[in-house]
PDB file of C-alpha atoms in Angstrom:
ATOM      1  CA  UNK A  93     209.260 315.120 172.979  1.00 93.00           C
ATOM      2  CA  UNK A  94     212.538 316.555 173.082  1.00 95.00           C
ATOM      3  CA  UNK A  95     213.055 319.251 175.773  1.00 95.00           C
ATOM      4  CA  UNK A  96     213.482 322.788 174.810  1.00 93.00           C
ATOM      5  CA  UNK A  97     216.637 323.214 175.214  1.00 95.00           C
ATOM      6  CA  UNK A  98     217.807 319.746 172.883  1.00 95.00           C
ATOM      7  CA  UNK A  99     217.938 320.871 168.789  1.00 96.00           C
ATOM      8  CA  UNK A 100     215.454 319.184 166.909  1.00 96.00           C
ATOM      9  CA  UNK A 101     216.941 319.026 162.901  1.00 96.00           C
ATOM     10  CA  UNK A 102     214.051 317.071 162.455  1.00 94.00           C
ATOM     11  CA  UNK A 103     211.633 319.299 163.177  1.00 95.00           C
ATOM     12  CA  UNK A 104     213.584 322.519 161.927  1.00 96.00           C
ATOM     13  CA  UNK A 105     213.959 320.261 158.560  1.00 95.00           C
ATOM     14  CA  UNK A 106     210.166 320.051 158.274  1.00 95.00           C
ATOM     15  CA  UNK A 107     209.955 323.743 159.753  1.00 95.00           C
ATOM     16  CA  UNK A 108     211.880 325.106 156.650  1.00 94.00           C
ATOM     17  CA  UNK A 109     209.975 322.777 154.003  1.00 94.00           C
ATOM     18  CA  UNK A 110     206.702 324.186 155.173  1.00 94.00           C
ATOM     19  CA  UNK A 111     207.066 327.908 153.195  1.00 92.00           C
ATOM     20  CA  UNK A 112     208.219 325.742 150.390  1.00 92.00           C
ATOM     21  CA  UNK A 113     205.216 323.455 150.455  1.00 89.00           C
ATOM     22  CA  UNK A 114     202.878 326.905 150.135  1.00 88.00           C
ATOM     23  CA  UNK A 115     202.265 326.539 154.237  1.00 91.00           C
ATOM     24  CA  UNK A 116     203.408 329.993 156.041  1.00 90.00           C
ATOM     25  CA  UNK A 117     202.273 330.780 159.039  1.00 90.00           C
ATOM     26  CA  UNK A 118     203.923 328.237 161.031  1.00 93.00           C
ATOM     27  CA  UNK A 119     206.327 329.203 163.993  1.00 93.00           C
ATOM     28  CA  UNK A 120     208.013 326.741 165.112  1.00 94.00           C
ATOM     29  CA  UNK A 121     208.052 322.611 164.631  1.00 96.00           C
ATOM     30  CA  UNK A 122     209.252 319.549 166.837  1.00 96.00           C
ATOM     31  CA  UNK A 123     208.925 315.860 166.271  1.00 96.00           C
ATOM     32  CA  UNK A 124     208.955 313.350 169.063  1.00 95.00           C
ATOM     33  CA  UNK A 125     207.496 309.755 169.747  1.00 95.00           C
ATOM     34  CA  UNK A 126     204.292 308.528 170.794  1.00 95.00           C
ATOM     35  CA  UNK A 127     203.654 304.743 171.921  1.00 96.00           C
ATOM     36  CA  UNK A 128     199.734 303.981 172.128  1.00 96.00           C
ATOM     37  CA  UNK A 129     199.222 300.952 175.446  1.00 96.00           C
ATOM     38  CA  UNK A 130     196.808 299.004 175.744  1.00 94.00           C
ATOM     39  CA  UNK A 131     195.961 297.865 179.087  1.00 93.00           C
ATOM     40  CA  UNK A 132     194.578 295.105 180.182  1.00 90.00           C
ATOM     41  CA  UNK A 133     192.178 295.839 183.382  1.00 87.00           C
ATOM     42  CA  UNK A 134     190.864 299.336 184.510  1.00 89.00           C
ATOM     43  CA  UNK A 135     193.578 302.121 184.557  1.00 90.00           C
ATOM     44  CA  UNK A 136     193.676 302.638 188.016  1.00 91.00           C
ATOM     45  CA  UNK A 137     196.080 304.887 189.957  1.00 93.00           C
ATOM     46  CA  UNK A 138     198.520 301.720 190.196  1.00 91.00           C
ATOM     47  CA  UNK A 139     198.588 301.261 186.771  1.00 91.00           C
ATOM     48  CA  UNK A 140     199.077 304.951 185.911  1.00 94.00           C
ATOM     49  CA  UNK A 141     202.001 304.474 188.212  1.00 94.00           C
ATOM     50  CA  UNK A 142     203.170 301.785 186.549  1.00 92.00           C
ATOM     51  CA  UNK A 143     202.983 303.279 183.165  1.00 94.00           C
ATOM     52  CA  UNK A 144     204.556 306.257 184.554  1.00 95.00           C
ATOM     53  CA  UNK A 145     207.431 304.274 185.981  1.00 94.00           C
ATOM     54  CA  UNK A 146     207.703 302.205 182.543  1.00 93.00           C
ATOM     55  CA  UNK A 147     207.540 305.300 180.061  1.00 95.00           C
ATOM     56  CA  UNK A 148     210.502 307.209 182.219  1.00 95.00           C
ATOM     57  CA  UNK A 149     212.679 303.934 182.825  1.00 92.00           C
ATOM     58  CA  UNK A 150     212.141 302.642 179.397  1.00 92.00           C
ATOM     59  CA  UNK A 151     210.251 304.133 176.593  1.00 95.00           C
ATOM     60  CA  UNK A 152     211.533 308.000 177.013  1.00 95.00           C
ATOM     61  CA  UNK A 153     215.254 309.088 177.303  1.00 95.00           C
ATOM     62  CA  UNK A 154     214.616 311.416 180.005  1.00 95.00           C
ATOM     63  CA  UNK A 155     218.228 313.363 179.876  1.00 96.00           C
ATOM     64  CA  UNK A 156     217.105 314.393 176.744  1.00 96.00           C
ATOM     65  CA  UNK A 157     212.990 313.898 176.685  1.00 96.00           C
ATOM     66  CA  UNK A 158     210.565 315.206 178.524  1.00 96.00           C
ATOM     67  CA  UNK A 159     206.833 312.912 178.174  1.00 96.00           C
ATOM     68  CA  UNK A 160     203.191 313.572 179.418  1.00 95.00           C
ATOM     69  CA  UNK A 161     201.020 309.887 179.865  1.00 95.00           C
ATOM     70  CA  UNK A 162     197.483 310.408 178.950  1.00 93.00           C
ATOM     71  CA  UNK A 163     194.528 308.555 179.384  1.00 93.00           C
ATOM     72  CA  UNK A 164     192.349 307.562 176.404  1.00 89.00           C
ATOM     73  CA  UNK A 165     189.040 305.508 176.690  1.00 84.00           C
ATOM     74  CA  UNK A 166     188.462 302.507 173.786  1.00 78.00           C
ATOM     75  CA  UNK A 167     184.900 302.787 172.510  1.00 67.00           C
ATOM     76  CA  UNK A 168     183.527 299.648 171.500  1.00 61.00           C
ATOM     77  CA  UNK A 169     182.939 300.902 168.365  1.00 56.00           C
ATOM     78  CA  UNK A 170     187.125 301.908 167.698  1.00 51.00           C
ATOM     79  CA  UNK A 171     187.754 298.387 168.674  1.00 49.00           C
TER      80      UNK A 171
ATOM     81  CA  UNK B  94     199.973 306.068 164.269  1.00 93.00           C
ATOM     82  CA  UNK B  95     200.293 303.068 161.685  1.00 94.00           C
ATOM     83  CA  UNK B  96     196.946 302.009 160.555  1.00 95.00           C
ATOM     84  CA  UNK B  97     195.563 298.902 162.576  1.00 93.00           C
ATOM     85  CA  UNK B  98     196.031 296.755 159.802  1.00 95.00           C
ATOM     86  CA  UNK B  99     199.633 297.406 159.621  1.00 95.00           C
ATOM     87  CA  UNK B 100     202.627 295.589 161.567  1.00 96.00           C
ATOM     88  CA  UNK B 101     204.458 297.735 163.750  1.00 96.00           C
ATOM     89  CA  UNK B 102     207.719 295.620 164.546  1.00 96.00           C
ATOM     90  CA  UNK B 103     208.813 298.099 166.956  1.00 94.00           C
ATOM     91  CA  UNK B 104     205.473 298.704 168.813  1.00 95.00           C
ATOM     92  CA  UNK B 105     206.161 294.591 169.155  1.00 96.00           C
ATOM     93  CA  UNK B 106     209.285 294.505 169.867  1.00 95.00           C
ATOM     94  CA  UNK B 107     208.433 296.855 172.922  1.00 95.00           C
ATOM     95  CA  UNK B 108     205.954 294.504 174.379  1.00 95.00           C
ATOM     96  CA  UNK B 109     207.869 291.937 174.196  1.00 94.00           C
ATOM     97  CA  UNK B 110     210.101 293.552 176.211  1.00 94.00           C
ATOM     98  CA  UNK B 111     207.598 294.816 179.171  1.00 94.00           C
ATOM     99  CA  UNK B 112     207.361 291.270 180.646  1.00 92.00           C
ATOM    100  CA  UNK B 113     211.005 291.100 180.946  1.00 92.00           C
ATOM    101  CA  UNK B 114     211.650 294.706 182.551  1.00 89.00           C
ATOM    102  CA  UNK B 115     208.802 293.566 185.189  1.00 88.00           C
ATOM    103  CA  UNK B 116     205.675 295.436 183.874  1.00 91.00           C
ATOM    104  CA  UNK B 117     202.978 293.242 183.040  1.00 90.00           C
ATOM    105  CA  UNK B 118     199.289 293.395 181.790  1.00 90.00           C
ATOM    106  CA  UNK B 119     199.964 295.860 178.584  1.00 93.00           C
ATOM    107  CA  UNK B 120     198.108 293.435 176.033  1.00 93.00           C
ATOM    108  CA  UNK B 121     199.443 295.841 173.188  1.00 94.00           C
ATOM    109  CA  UNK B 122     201.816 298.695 172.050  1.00 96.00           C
ATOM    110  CA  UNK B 123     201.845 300.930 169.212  1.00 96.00           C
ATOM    111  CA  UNK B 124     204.708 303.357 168.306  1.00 96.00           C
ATOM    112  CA  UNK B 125     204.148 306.373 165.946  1.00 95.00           C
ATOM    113  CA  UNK B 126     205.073 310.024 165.689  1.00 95.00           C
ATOM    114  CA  UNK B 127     204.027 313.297 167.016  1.00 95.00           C
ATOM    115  CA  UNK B 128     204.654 316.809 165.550  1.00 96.00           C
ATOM    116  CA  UNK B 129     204.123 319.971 167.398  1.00 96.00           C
ATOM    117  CA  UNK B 130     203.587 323.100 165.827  1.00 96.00           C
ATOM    118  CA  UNK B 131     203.667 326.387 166.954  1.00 94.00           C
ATOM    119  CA  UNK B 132     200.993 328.253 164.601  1.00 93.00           C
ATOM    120  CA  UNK B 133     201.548 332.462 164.378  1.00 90.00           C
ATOM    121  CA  UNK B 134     198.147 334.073 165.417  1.00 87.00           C
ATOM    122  CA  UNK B 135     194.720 333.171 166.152  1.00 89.00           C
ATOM    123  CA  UNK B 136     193.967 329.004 165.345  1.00 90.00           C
ATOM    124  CA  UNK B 137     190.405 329.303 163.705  1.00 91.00           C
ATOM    125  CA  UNK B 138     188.928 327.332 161.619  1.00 93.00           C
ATOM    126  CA  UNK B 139     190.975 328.282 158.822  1.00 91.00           C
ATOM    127  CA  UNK B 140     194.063 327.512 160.118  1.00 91.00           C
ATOM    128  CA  UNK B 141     193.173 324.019 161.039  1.00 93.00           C
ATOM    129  CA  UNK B 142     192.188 323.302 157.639  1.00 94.00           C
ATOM    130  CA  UNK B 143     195.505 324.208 156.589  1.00 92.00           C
ATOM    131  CA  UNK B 144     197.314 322.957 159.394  1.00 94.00           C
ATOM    132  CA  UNK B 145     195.086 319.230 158.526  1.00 95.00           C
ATOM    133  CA  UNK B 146     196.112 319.764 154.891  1.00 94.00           C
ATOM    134  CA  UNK B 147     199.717 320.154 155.925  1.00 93.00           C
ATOM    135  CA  UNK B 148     199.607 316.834 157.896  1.00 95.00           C
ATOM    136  CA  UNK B 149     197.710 314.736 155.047  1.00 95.00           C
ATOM    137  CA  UNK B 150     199.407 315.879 152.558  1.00 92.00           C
ATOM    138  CA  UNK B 151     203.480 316.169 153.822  1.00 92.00           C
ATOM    139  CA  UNK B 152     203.389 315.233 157.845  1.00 95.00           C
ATOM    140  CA  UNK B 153     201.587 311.611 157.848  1.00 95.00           C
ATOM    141  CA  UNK B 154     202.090 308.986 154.791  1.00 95.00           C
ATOM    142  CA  UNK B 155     198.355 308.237 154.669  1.00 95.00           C
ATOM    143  CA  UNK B 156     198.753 304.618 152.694  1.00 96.00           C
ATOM    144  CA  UNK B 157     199.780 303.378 155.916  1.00 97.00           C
ATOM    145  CA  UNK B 158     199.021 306.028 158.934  1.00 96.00           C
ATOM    146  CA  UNK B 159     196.215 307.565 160.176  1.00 96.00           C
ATOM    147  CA  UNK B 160     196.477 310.866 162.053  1.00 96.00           C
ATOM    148  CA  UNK B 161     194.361 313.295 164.297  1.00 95.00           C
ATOM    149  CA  UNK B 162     195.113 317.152 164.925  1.00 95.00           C
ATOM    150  CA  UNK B 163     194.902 318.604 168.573  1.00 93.00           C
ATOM    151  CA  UNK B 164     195.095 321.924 169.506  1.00 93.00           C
ATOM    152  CA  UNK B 165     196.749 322.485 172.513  1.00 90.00           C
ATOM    153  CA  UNK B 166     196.736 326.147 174.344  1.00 84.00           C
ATOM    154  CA  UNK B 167     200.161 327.225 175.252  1.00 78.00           C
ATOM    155  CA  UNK B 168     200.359 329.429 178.018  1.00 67.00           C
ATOM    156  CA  UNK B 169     202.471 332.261 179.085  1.00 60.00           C
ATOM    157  CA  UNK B 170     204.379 330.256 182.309  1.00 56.00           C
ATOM    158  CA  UNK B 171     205.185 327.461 179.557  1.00 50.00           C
ATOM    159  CA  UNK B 172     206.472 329.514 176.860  1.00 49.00           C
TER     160      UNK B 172
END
């Protein structure tokens, strides 16, 4: 996501739409990125480093993005 | 996110790169699009049906995304 501080015209053009579109209520909007890995192996402390590492030096633009990793489990079943 | 069944060139185009940039063993990657919204007052049950209509019906293009709403407490050191 952008950081705070970085205008989002994205989000404030959705933002103003919303009273339009019949949806009040709604403070405040921002739109970022989200990249879903898939890692091969268990997602061990290494490889959260890793993927740290990778989503600071590569996917986000940190002077202007803060990011959060997060760790989801694959059922079988979602495969 | 895109929809399984759909190519994601960029999502692609990022794992291709991985190898390259030294990070190996992420067998795939999936880019897609977040929204937060700040929501005035209490987020009941009411709320999230509008807030789910909001993202079916003007956030996500549902021929080719799927999408899932989280709510996500903010609190008063992160406002």
């Amino acid at each position: 996501m952008l950081k705070p501080e970085i205008l989002d015209p994205q989000g404030q053009a959705v933002q103003r739409a919303l009273p339009r579109l019949g949806f009040d209520g709604i403070s405040d909007v921002r739109q970022g990125k989200r990249f879903e890995l898939e890692v091969d192996g268990p997602v061990d402390e290494a490889a959260l480093t890793r993927i740290h590492e990778l989503a600071e030096s590569f996917l986000a633009n940190t002077v202007i993005e803060d990011f959060t990793v997060k760790v989801e489990e694959v059922t079988e079943a979602a495969k």
